[in-house]
mmCIF file of C-alpha atoms and ligand atoms in Angstrom:
data_model
loop_
_atom_site.group_PDB
_atom_site.id
_atom_site.type_symbol
_atom_site.label_atom_id
_atom_site.label_comp_id
_atom_site.label_asym_id
_atom_site.label_seq_id
_atom_site.Cartn_x
_atom_site.Cartn_y
_atom_site.Cartn_z
ATOM 1 C CA MET T 16 4.708 -18.297 26.069
ATOM 2 C CA ILE T 17 3.886 -16.247 22.998
ATOM 3 C CA CYS T 18 3.985 -16.931 19.298
ATOM 4 C CA ASN T 19 4.605 -13.747 17.351
ATOM 5 C CA ALA T 20 2.385 -13.961 14.255
ATOM 6 C CA ASP T 21 2.069 -10.219 13.719
ATOM 7 C CA GLU T 22 4.001 -10.259 10.408
ATOM 8 C CA GLY T 23 4.084 -6.531 9.793
ATOM 9 C CA ASP T 24 6.788 -6.251 7.105
ATOM 10 C CA SER T 25 5.418 -5.457 3.659
ATOM 11 C CA GLY T 26 5.998 -8.345 1.238
ATOM 12 C CA THR T 27 5.903 -11.036 3.936
ATOM 13 C CA PHE T 28 3.258 -13.728 4.200
ATOM 14 C CA ALA T 29 5.001 -16.886 5.484
ATOM 15 C CA ASP T 30 3.354 -16.778 8.931
ATOM 16 C CA ARG T 31 -0.070 -16.310 7.381
ATOM 17 C CA MET T 32 0.393 -19.143 4.883
ATOM 18 C CA LEU T 33 1.640 -21.501 7.559
ATOM 19 C CA MET T 34 -1.279 -20.721 9.866
ATOM 20 C CA GLU T 35 -3.727 -21.222 7.020
ATOM 21 C CA GLY T 36 -2.094 -24.267 5.419
ATOM 22 C CA ASP T 37 -0.436 -26.187 8.238
ATOM 23 C CA PRO T 38 -1.761 -24.887 11.593
ATOM 24 C CA PHE T 39 -1.084 -28.102 13.536
ATOM 25 C CA THR T 40 2.680 -27.847 12.943
ATOM 26 C CA LEU T 41 2.630 -24.530 14.766
ATOM 27 C CA ILE T 42 0.423 -25.861 17.557
ATOM 28 C CA GLU T 43 2.731 -28.869 17.955
ATOM 29 C CA GLY T 44 5.818 -26.622 18.042
ATOM 30 C CA MET T 45 4.169 -24.474 20.722
ATOM 31 C CA ILE T 46 3.209 -27.501 22.827
ATOM 32 C CA ILE T 47 6.792 -28.841 22.662
ATOM 33 C CA CYS T 48 8.182 -25.425 23.617
ATOM 34 C CA ALA T 49 5.681 -25.055 26.469
ATOM 35 C CA LEU T 50 6.527 -28.482 27.873
ATOM 36 C CA ALA T 51 10.253 -27.690 27.601
ATOM 37 C CA VAL T 52 10.014 -24.431 29.578
ATOM 38 C CA GLY T 53 7.120 -25.381 31.856
ATOM 39 C CA ALA T 54 4.671 -22.845 30.413
ATOM 40 C CA THR T 55 0.986 -23.589 30.946
ATOM 41 C CA GLN T 56 -0.492 -20.681 29.000
ATOM 42 C CA GLY T 57 0.264 -19.706 25.409
ATOM 43 C CA TYR T 58 -0.903 -16.937 23.083
ATOM 44 C CA VAL T 59 -0.639 -16.572 19.339
ATOM 45 C CA TYR T 60 -0.686 -12.860 18.519
ATOM 46 C CA THR T 61 -1.728 -12.069 14.972
ATOM 47 C CA ARG T 62 -3.355 -9.190 13.109
ATOM 48 C CA SER T 63 -6.973 -8.468 12.194
ATOM 49 C CA GLU T 64 -5.915 -8.195 8.528
ATOM 50 C CA TYR T 65 -5.594 -11.998 8.560
ATOM 51 C CA PRO T 66 -9.269 -13.078 8.897
ATOM 52 C CA ASN T 67 -8.779 -16.389 7.049
ATOM 53 C CA ALA T 68 -5.762 -17.373 9.084
ATOM 54 C CA CYS T 69 -7.668 -16.475 12.277
ATOM 55 C CA LYS T 70 -10.661 -18.591 11.271
ATOM 56 C CA ILE T 71 -8.585 -21.636 10.318
ATOM 57 C CA PHE T 72 -6.281 -21.364 13.307
ATOM 58 C CA THR T 73 -9.196 -20.973 15.764
ATOM 59 C CA GLN T 74 -10.732 -24.154 14.345
ATOM 60 C CA ALA T 75 -7.368 -25.943 14.617
ATOM 61 C CA ILE T 76 -7.066 -24.927 18.298
ATOM 62 C CA GLU T 77 -10.577 -26.274 18.948
ATOM 63 C CA ASN T 78 -9.704 -29.565 17.243
ATOM 64 C CA ALA T 79 -6.483 -29.865 19.251
ATOM 65 C CA TYR T 80 -8.460 -29.339 22.509
ATOM 66 C CA LYS T 81 -10.990 -31.994 21.448
ATOM 67 C CA ALA T 82 -8.187 -34.452 20.611
ATOM 68 C CA GLY T 83 -6.582 -33.896 24.029
ATOM 69 C CA TYR T 84 -3.393 -32.229 22.749
ATOM 70 C CA LEU T 85 -4.289 -28.951 24.483
ATOM 71 C CA GLY T 86 -5.829 -28.295 27.875
ATOM 72 C CA ASP T 87 -5.288 -30.033 31.203
ATOM 73 C CA ASN T 88 -3.523 -33.384 31.425
ATOM 74 C CA ILE T 89 -2.374 -33.460 27.776
ATOM 75 C CA CYS T 90 -2.685 -37.035 26.488
ATOM 76 C CA GLY T 91 -2.693 -38.310 30.084
ATOM 77 C CA SER T 92 0.739 -36.774 30.773
ATOM 78 C CA ARG T 93 -0.411 -34.697 33.777
ATOM 79 C CA LYS T 94 1.029 -31.673 31.941
ATOM 80 C CA SER T 95 -1.201 -28.749 30.933
ATOM 81 C CA PHE T 96 -1.019 -26.205 28.183
ATOM 82 C CA HIS T 97 -3.756 -23.783 27.165
ATOM 83 C CA LEU T 98 -3.619 -21.850 23.919
ATOM 84 C CA GLU T 99 -5.466 -18.725 22.755
ATOM 85 C CA LEU T 100 -5.415 -16.712 19.557
ATOM 86 C CA ARG T 101 -5.373 -12.932 19.999
ATOM 87 C CA MET T 102 -5.816 -10.336 17.292
ATOM 88 C CA GLY T 103 -4.050 -6.976 17.189
ATOM 89 C CA ALA T 104 -5.219 -3.991 15.182
ATOM 90 C CA GLY T 105 -2.352 -4.128 12.676
ATOM 91 C CA ALA T 106 0.159 -1.664 14.142
ATOM 92 C CA TYR T 107 3.661 -2.438 12.875
ATOM 93 C CA ILE T 108 5.214 -1.727 16.255
ATOM 94 C CA CYS T 109 3.097 -4.449 17.872
ATOM 95 C CA GLY T 110 5.313 -6.990 16.091
ATOM 96 C CA GLU T 111 8.176 -5.879 18.346
ATOM 97 C CA GLU T 112 8.082 -8.280 21.247
ATOM 98 C CA THR T 113 7.711 -5.854 24.149
ATOM 99 C CA SER T 114 5.041 -3.752 22.387
ATOM 100 C CA LEU T 115 3.287 -6.974 21.539
ATOM 101 C CA MET T 116 3.146 -7.861 25.230
ATOM 102 C CA GLU T 117 1.782 -4.408 26.074
ATOM 103 C CA SER T 118 -0.912 -4.940 23.444
ATOM 104 C CA LEU T 119 -1.707 -8.434 24.786
ATOM 105 C CA GLU T 120 -2.116 -6.886 28.221
ATOM 106 C CA GLY T 121 -4.728 -4.550 26.739
ATOM 107 C CA LYS T 122 -2.532 -1.448 26.639
ATOM 108 C CA ARG T 123 -1.320 0.799 23.834
ATOM 109 C CA GLY T 124 1.500 -0.797 21.790
ATOM 110 C CA LEU T 125 4.564 1.023 23.129
ATOM 111 C CA VAL T 126 8.010 -0.582 23.437
ATOM 112 C CA ARG T 127 9.279 -1.421 26.915
ATOM 113 C CA ASN T 128 12.802 -0.793 28.106
ATOM 114 C CA LYS T 129 15.099 -3.821 28.201
ATOM 115 C CA PRO T 130 16.281 -5.093 30.643
ATOM 116 C CA PRO T 131 14.323 -6.766 32.022
ATOM 117 C CA LEU T 132 14.243 -9.199 29.125
ATOM 118 C CA PRO T 133 10.909 -10.964 28.488
ATOM 119 C CA ALA T 134 12.488 -14.237 29.651
ATOM 120 C CA ILE T 135 12.882 -12.646 33.100
ATOM 121 C CA GLU T 136 9.836 -10.369 33.218
ATOM 122 C CA GLY T 137 7.471 -10.546 30.266
ATOM 123 C CA LEU T 138 3.729 -10.857 29.822
ATOM 124 C CA PHE T 139 1.822 -9.826 32.987
ATOM 125 C CA GLY T 140 5.218 -9.601 34.699
ATOM 126 C CA LYS T 141 5.900 -13.319 34.272
ATOM 127 C CA PRO T 142 8.893 -14.978 32.565
ATOM 128 C CA THR T 143 7.908 -15.308 28.898
ATOM 129 C CA VAL T 144 9.298 -17.112 25.888
ATOM 130 C CA ILE T 145 8.439 -15.302 22.656
ATOM 131 C CA ASN T 146 9.237 -16.643 19.206
ATOM 132 C CA ASN T 147 8.063 -16.216 15.671
ATOM 133 C CA VAL T 148 5.683 -18.634 13.838
ATOM 134 C CA ILE T 149 8.457 -20.011 11.631
ATOM 135 C CA SER T 150 10.818 -20.619 14.570
ATOM 136 C CA LEU T 151 8.152 -22.535 16.488
ATOM 137 C CA ALA T 152 6.905 -24.429 13.432
ATOM 138 C CA SER T 153 10.480 -25.638 12.790
ATOM 139 C CA VAL T 154 10.600 -27.386 16.176
ATOM 140 C CA PRO T 155 8.585 -30.553 15.362
ATOM 141 C CA ILE T 156 10.800 -31.581 12.423
ATOM 142 C CA ILE T 157 13.974 -30.986 14.428
ATOM 143 C CA LEU T 158 12.627 -33.200 17.212
ATOM 144 C CA ALA T 159 11.375 -35.843 14.792
ATOM 145 C CA LYS T 160 14.467 -36.052 12.579
ATOM 146 C CA GLY T 161 17.203 -34.761 14.853
ATOM 147 C CA ALA T 162 19.344 -31.638 14.958
ATOM 148 C CA ASP T 163 21.908 -33.052 12.491
ATOM 149 C CA TYR T 164 19.224 -33.517 9.861
ATOM 150 C CA TYR T 165 18.146 -29.886 10.173
ATOM 151 C CA ARG T 166 21.720 -28.583 10.415
ATOM 152 C CA ASP T 167 22.510 -30.309 7.146
ATOM 153 C CA PHE T 168 20.560 -27.575 5.324
ATOM 154 C CA GLY T 169 22.123 -24.146 5.009
ATOM 155 C CA GLN T 170 25.667 -22.856 5.336
ATOM 156 C CA GLY T 171 27.988 -21.021 7.740
ATOM 157 C CA ARG T 172 26.058 -19.938 10.792
ATOM 158 C CA SER T 173 22.765 -19.792 8.849
ATOM 159 C CA LEU T 174 21.539 -23.330 9.316
ATOM 160 C CA GLY T 175 18.273 -24.949 8.331
ATOM 161 C CA THR T 176 15.765 -23.609 5.853
ATOM 162 C CA LEU T 177 14.361 -20.211 5.112
ATOM 163 C CA PRO T 178 10.773 -19.532 3.998
ATOM 164 C CA ILE T 179 11.416 -16.973 1.283
ATOM 165 C CA GLN T 180 8.476 -14.867 0.214
ATOM 166 C CA LEU T 181 8.840 -13.655 -3.341
ATOM 167 C CA ALA T 182 6.530 -10.811 -4.362
ATOM 168 C CA GLY T 183 6.328 -7.617 -6.387
ATOM 169 C CA ASN T 184 6.936 -7.526 -10.131
ATOM 170 C CA ILE T 185 7.639 -11.230 -10.548
ATOM 171 C CA GLN T 186 6.336 -13.954 -12.852
ATOM 172 C CA ARG T 187 5.892 -16.660 -10.193
ATOM 173 C CA PRO T 188 5.399 -15.067 -6.773
ATOM 174 C CA GLY T 189 4.963 -17.265 -3.710
ATOM 175 C CA LEU T 190 6.446 -18.905 -0.684
ATOM 176 C CA PHE T 191 9.594 -20.982 -1.296
ATOM 177 C CA GLU T 192 11.125 -22.949 1.552
ATOM 178 C CA LEU T 193 14.802 -23.342 0.660
ATOM 179 C CA ALA T 194 18.077 -24.019 2.423
ATOM 180 C CA PHE T 195 20.044 -20.850 3.239
ATOM 181 C CA GLY T 196 22.604 -20.118 0.524
ATOM 182 C CA VAL T 197 20.550 -19.745 -2.659
ATOM 183 C CA THR T 198 21.562 -16.519 -4.440
ATOM 184 C CA VAL T 199 19.262 -13.570 -4.968
ATOM 185 C CA ARG T 200 19.643 -14.000 -8.750
ATOM 186 C CA GLU T 201 18.678 -17.699 -8.626
ATOM 187 C CA LEU T 202 15.608 -16.805 -6.659
ATOM 188 C CA LEU T 203 14.500 -14.020 -8.942
ATOM 189 C CA TYR T 204 15.024 -15.952 -12.184
ATOM 190 C CA ASP T 205 15.099 -19.730 -11.523
ATOM 191 C CA PHE T 206 12.298 -19.719 -8.955
ATOM 192 C CA GLY T 207 10.514 -16.447 -9.728
ATOM 193 C CA GLY T 208 10.834 -16.630 -13.517
ATOM 194 C CA GLY T 209 11.910 -12.966 -13.901
ATOM 195 C CA SER T 210 9.631 -9.948 -14.011
ATOM 196 C CA ARG T 211 5.903 -10.192 -14.665
ATOM 197 C CA THR T 212 6.094 -7.251 -17.081
ATOM 198 C CA GLY T 213 8.839 -8.955 -19.109
ATOM 199 C CA ARG T 214 11.120 -5.968 -18.547
ATOM 200 C CA PRO T 215 14.575 -6.283 -16.929
ATOM 201 C CA LEU T 216 14.524 -6.365 -13.145
ATOM 202 C CA LYS T 217 16.378 -3.508 -11.488
ATOM 203 C CA ALA T 218 16.256 -3.883 -7.713
ATOM 204 C CA VAL T 219 14.955 -6.109 -4.975
ATOM 205 C CA GLN T 220 13.867 -5.126 -1.501
ATOM 206 C CA ILE T 221 14.918 -7.681 1.094
ATOM 207 C CA GLY T 222 13.826 -7.761 4.729
ATOM 208 C CA GLY T 223 10.871 -5.381 4.552
ATOM 209 C CA PRO T 224 10.820 -1.599 4.791
ATOM 210 C CA LEU T 225 13.539 -1.656 7.469
ATOM 211 C CA GLY T 226 15.736 -3.802 5.212
ATOM 212 C CA ALA T 227 17.544 -2.717 2.042
ATOM 213 C CA TYR T 228 17.097 -2.402 -1.705
ATOM 214 C CA LEU T 229 19.766 -4.423 -3.527
ATOM 215 C CA PRO T 230 20.719 -3.381 -7.076
ATOM 216 C CA GLU T 231 21.534 -5.920 -9.809
ATOM 217 C CA GLN T 232 25.290 -5.984 -9.144
ATOM 218 C CA GLU T 233 24.590 -7.454 -5.682
ATOM 219 C CA TRP T 234 22.390 -10.326 -6.817
ATOM 220 C CA ASP T 235 25.086 -12.999 -6.666
ATOM 221 C CA THR T 236 25.030 -12.594 -2.894
ATOM 222 C CA ASP T 237 24.020 -15.759 -1.035
ATOM 223 C CA LEU T 238 20.835 -15.420 0.936
ATOM 224 C CA ASP T 239 22.010 -16.003 4.469
ATOM 225 C CA TYR T 240 22.493 -13.814 7.530
ATOM 226 C CA GLU T 241 26.264 -13.377 7.197
ATOM 227 C CA HIS T 242 26.480 -12.615 3.448
ATOM 228 C CA LEU T 243 23.625 -10.123 3.523
ATOM 229 C CA ALA T 244 25.089 -8.395 6.582
ATOM 230 C CA SER T 245 28.408 -8.043 4.719
ATOM 231 C CA ARG T 246 26.486 -6.087 2.027
ATOM 232 C CA GLY T 247 24.863 -3.807 4.594
ATOM 233 C CA ALA T 248 21.564 -5.610 4.086
ATOM 234 C CA MET T 249 19.510 -7.936 6.281
ATOM 235 C CA LEU T 250 17.262 -10.902 5.783
ATOM 236 C CA GLY T 251 14.559 -9.934 8.267
ATOM 237 C CA HIS T 252 11.580 -12.194 7.778
ATOM 238 C CA GLY T 253 12.735 -13.373 4.326
ATOM 239 C CA GLY T 254 10.454 -11.140 2.266
ATOM 240 C CA MET T 255 11.709 -10.157 -1.217
ATOM 241 C CA VAL T 256 9.958 -7.616 -3.426
ATOM 242 C CA ALA T 257 11.167 -7.262 -7.029
ATOM 243 C CA PHE T 258 11.101 -4.087 -9.152
ATOM 244 C CA ASP T 259 11.653 -3.674 -12.890
ATOM 245 C CA ASP T 260 13.586 -0.917 -14.667
ATOM 246 C CA GLN T 261 10.506 1.337 -14.849
ATOM 247 C CA THR T 262 10.423 1.740 -11.073
ATOM 248 C CA ASP T 263 11.414 5.063 -9.560
ATOM 249 C CA MET T 264 13.642 3.875 -6.711
ATOM 250 C CA SER T 265 13.567 7.295 -5.069
ATOM 251 C CA GLN T 266 9.835 6.790 -4.574
ATOM 252 C CA MET T 267 10.491 3.356 -3.097
ATOM 253 C CA ALA T 268 13.037 4.809 -0.666
ATOM 254 C CA ARG T 269 10.520 7.484 0.258
ATOM 255 C CA PHE T 270 7.839 4.847 0.787
ATOM 256 C CA ALA T 271 10.115 2.860 3.120
ATOM 257 C CA MET T 272 11.074 5.933 5.115
ATOM 258 C CA GLU T 273 7.510 7.213 5.300
ATOM 259 C CA PHE T 274 6.448 3.774 6.513
ATOM 260 C CA CYS T 275 8.923 4.143 9.400
ATOM 261 C CA GLU T 276 7.594 7.631 10.116
ATOM 262 C CA ILE T 277 3.972 6.487 10.221
ATOM 263 C CA GLU T 278 4.599 3.299 12.177
ATOM 264 C CA SER T 279 7.026 4.703 14.768
ATOM 265 C CA CYS T 280 5.532 4.277 18.239
ATOM 266 C CA GLY T 281 7.264 7.540 19.152
ATOM 267 C CA LYS T 282 8.992 6.350 22.284
ATOM 268 C CA CYS T 283 12.645 6.617 21.148
ATOM 269 C CA THR T 284 14.108 9.766 19.629
ATOM 270 C CA PRO T 285 16.187 8.269 16.737
ATOM 271 C CA CYS T 286 13.106 6.605 15.330
ATOM 272 C CA ARG T 287 10.555 9.349 16.100
ATOM 273 C CA ILE T 288 12.674 12.235 14.774
ATOM 274 C CA GLY T 289 15.005 10.324 12.430
ATOM 275 C CA SER T 290 12.263 8.907 10.263
ATOM 276 C CA VAL T 291 10.652 12.355 9.832
ATOM 277 C CA ARG T 292 14.038 13.868 8.930
ATOM 278 C CA GLY T 293 14.632 10.943 6.569
ATOM 279 C CA VAL T 294 11.505 11.721 4.556
ATOM 280 C CA GLU T 295 12.555 15.389 4.409
ATOM 281 C CA VAL T 296 16.047 14.413 3.183
ATOM 282 C CA ILE T 297 14.618 12.225 0.438
ATOM 283 C CA ASP T 298 12.243 14.991 -0.627
ATOM 284 C CA ARG T 299 15.193 17.398 -0.796
ATOM 285 C CA LEU T 300 17.259 14.883 -2.762
ATOM 286 C CA THR T 301 14.544 14.396 -5.323
ATOM 287 C CA SER T 302 13.585 18.048 -5.643
ATOM 288 C CA SER T 303 14.900 19.973 -8.602
ATOM 289 C CA GLU T 304 16.964 22.386 -6.421
ATOM 290 C CA ALA T 305 19.021 19.473 -5.073
ATOM 291 C CA ARG T 306 19.844 18.140 -8.523
ATOM 292 C CA PRO T 307 23.695 18.496 -8.548
ATOM 293 C CA LYS T 308 24.019 16.864 -5.117
ATOM 294 C CA ARG T 309 21.401 14.294 -6.004
ATOM 295 C CA LEU T 310 23.573 12.968 -8.838
ATOM 296 C CA THR T 311 26.479 12.473 -6.428
ATOM 297 C CA MET T 312 24.231 10.647 -4.004
ATOM 298 C CA HIS T 313 22.493 8.406 -6.508
ATOM 299 C CA CYS T 314 24.813 5.377 -6.470
ATOM 300 C CA TRP T 315 25.208 5.542 -2.755
ATOM 301 C CA TRP T 316 21.668 5.684 -1.573
ATOM 302 C CA ILE T 317 20.383 2.637 -3.359
ATOM 303 C CA TYR T 318 22.303 0.614 -0.776
ATOM 304 C CA ALA T 319 20.985 2.671 2.084
ATOM 305 C CA THR T 320 18.516 1.406 4.607
ATOM 306 C CA PRO T 321 16.015 3.970 5.801
ATOM 307 C CA TRP T 322 17.847 4.180 9.103
ATOM 308 C CA SER T 323 21.288 4.771 7.637
ATOM 309 C CA LEU T 324 19.797 7.434 5.397
ATOM 310 C CA ALA T 325 18.335 9.170 8.432
ATOM 311 C CA ARG T 326 21.699 9.082 10.152
ATOM 312 C CA CYS T 327 23.345 10.744 7.141
ATOM 313 C CA ALA T 328 20.955 13.678 7.081
ATOM 314 C CA PRO T 329 23.500 16.352 8.168
ATOM 315 C CA TRP T 330 26.007 15.147 5.592
ATOM 316 C CA VAL T 331 23.522 15.521 2.771
ATOM 317 C CA GLU T 332 22.954 19.157 3.709
HETATM 318 C C1 LIG Q 30 9.911 -2.677 14.892
HETATM 319 C C2 LIG Q 30 9.947 -4.170 15.013
HETATM 320 C C3 LIG Q 30 8.922 -4.941 14.444
HETATM 321 C C4 LIG Q 30 8.945 -6.330 14.549
HETATM 322 N N1 LIG Q 30 7.935 -7.046 13.951
HETATM 323 C C5 LIG Q 30 7.951 -8.401 14.040
HETATM 324 C C6 LIG Q 30 6.904 -9.174 13.442
HETATM 325 O O1 LIG Q 30 5.990 -8.645 12.808
HETATM 326 N N2 LIG Q 30 6.961 -10.533 13.581
HETATM 327 C C7 LIG Q 30 7.987 -11.160 14.286
HETATM 328 O O2 LIG Q 30 7.980 -12.380 14.392
HETATM 329 N N3 LIG Q 30 8.984 -10.441 14.847
HETATM 330 C C8 LIG Q 30 8.989 -9.103 14.756
HETATM 331 N N4 LIG Q 30 9.995 -8.391 15.364
HETATM 332 C C9 LIG Q 30 11.014 -9.130 16.135
HETATM 333 C C10 LIG Q 30 10.489 -9.472 17.540
HETATM 334 O O3 LIG Q 30 10.734 -8.359 18.402
HETATM 335 C C11 LIG Q 30 11.195 -10.701 18.136
HETATM 336 O O4 LIG Q 30 12.577 -10.544 17.986
HETATM 337 C C12 LIG Q 30 10.759 -11.986 17.485
HETATM 338 O O5 LIG Q 30 9.391 -12.209 17.744
HETATM 339 C C13 LIG Q 30 11.559 -13.167 18.052
HETATM 340 O O6 LIG Q 30 11.254 -14.310 17.317
HETATM 341 P P1 LIG Q 30 12.379 -15.300 16.746
HETATM 342 O O7 LIG Q 30 13.577 -15.186 17.648
HETATM 343 O O8 LIG Q 30 11.733 -16.635 16.815
HETATM 344 O O9 LIG Q 30 12.641 -14.833 15.338
HETATM 345 C C14 LIG Q 30 10.005 -6.991 15.257
HETATM 346 C C15 LIG Q 30 11.032 -6.214 15.819
HETATM 347 C C16 LIG Q 30 11.016 -4.846 15.689
HETATM 348 C C17 LIG Q 30 12.128 -4.054 16.310
#
């Protein structure tokens, strides 16, 4: 089994903070998962940009071995589970589960075709469970307090809690674990305390560079999977980056699209070509020759994800 701790989205740091601040919850979640599926070998895959988390987590693994919670015959149960921490070189694509497995196998991080799904044929060709740090770290409390307790948080189909990472131009940035359903506005002002510069906030990026930038009129949206999807946005890993009214959003859109261009592994055409075309479209939109069309586009593109912008390239021309 694998724990995905690659955390490549900009503005996200929940996995890192959990590994640094509460590593045993993750180890416990992984042991429970391993016992449930009969896995005897586990890997936590993280990035070299997280030296502190690596140091603390390595020590925690050692302690768990010494205490008999990892290794052969765990606590006299005749069950075994071995755990290793592996470090990637910080390629965004290695957060995608099949690229991650390629990287763990010592190869270049390129996506694999699916099927076969990792649960059928995953790491080293064996059936593999792969989940994120937060998913696995949520397991111990669900087992300890019961599914009803956990289900009691949240709303609709988004149940439980969400570790929201608030960053950017914000008075009180940080990691807030809240039930799904808090609004974007509540988060920015009640929890975040508004902008750090004291200027009005203008937009918030949710779900990393592949997510969306939401303008102020969308901030009464509840933070859960369904409501964000109905706005054409997505929650991703729960990262939120705030921008004040001085920010040039066209530059932010360009940054997000350029990020996709740089980090594309190049295997699939829509991503490899689309992200390059996307950057070109944004450059055309923001150039002085495109000014009349740019004004028409302005209101529309603030909602656009980098991918939808790439898809609209012919229309812009
Ligand atoms: C381009 C790309 C990058 C991804 N990066 C990450 C990542 O950094 N961390 C992560 O947990 N999942 C990432 N994912 C999602 C994983 O492929 C996979 O769905 C996830 O590890 C499953 O965990 P969960 O079901 O517990 O959320 C990424 C997916 C894609 C397509």
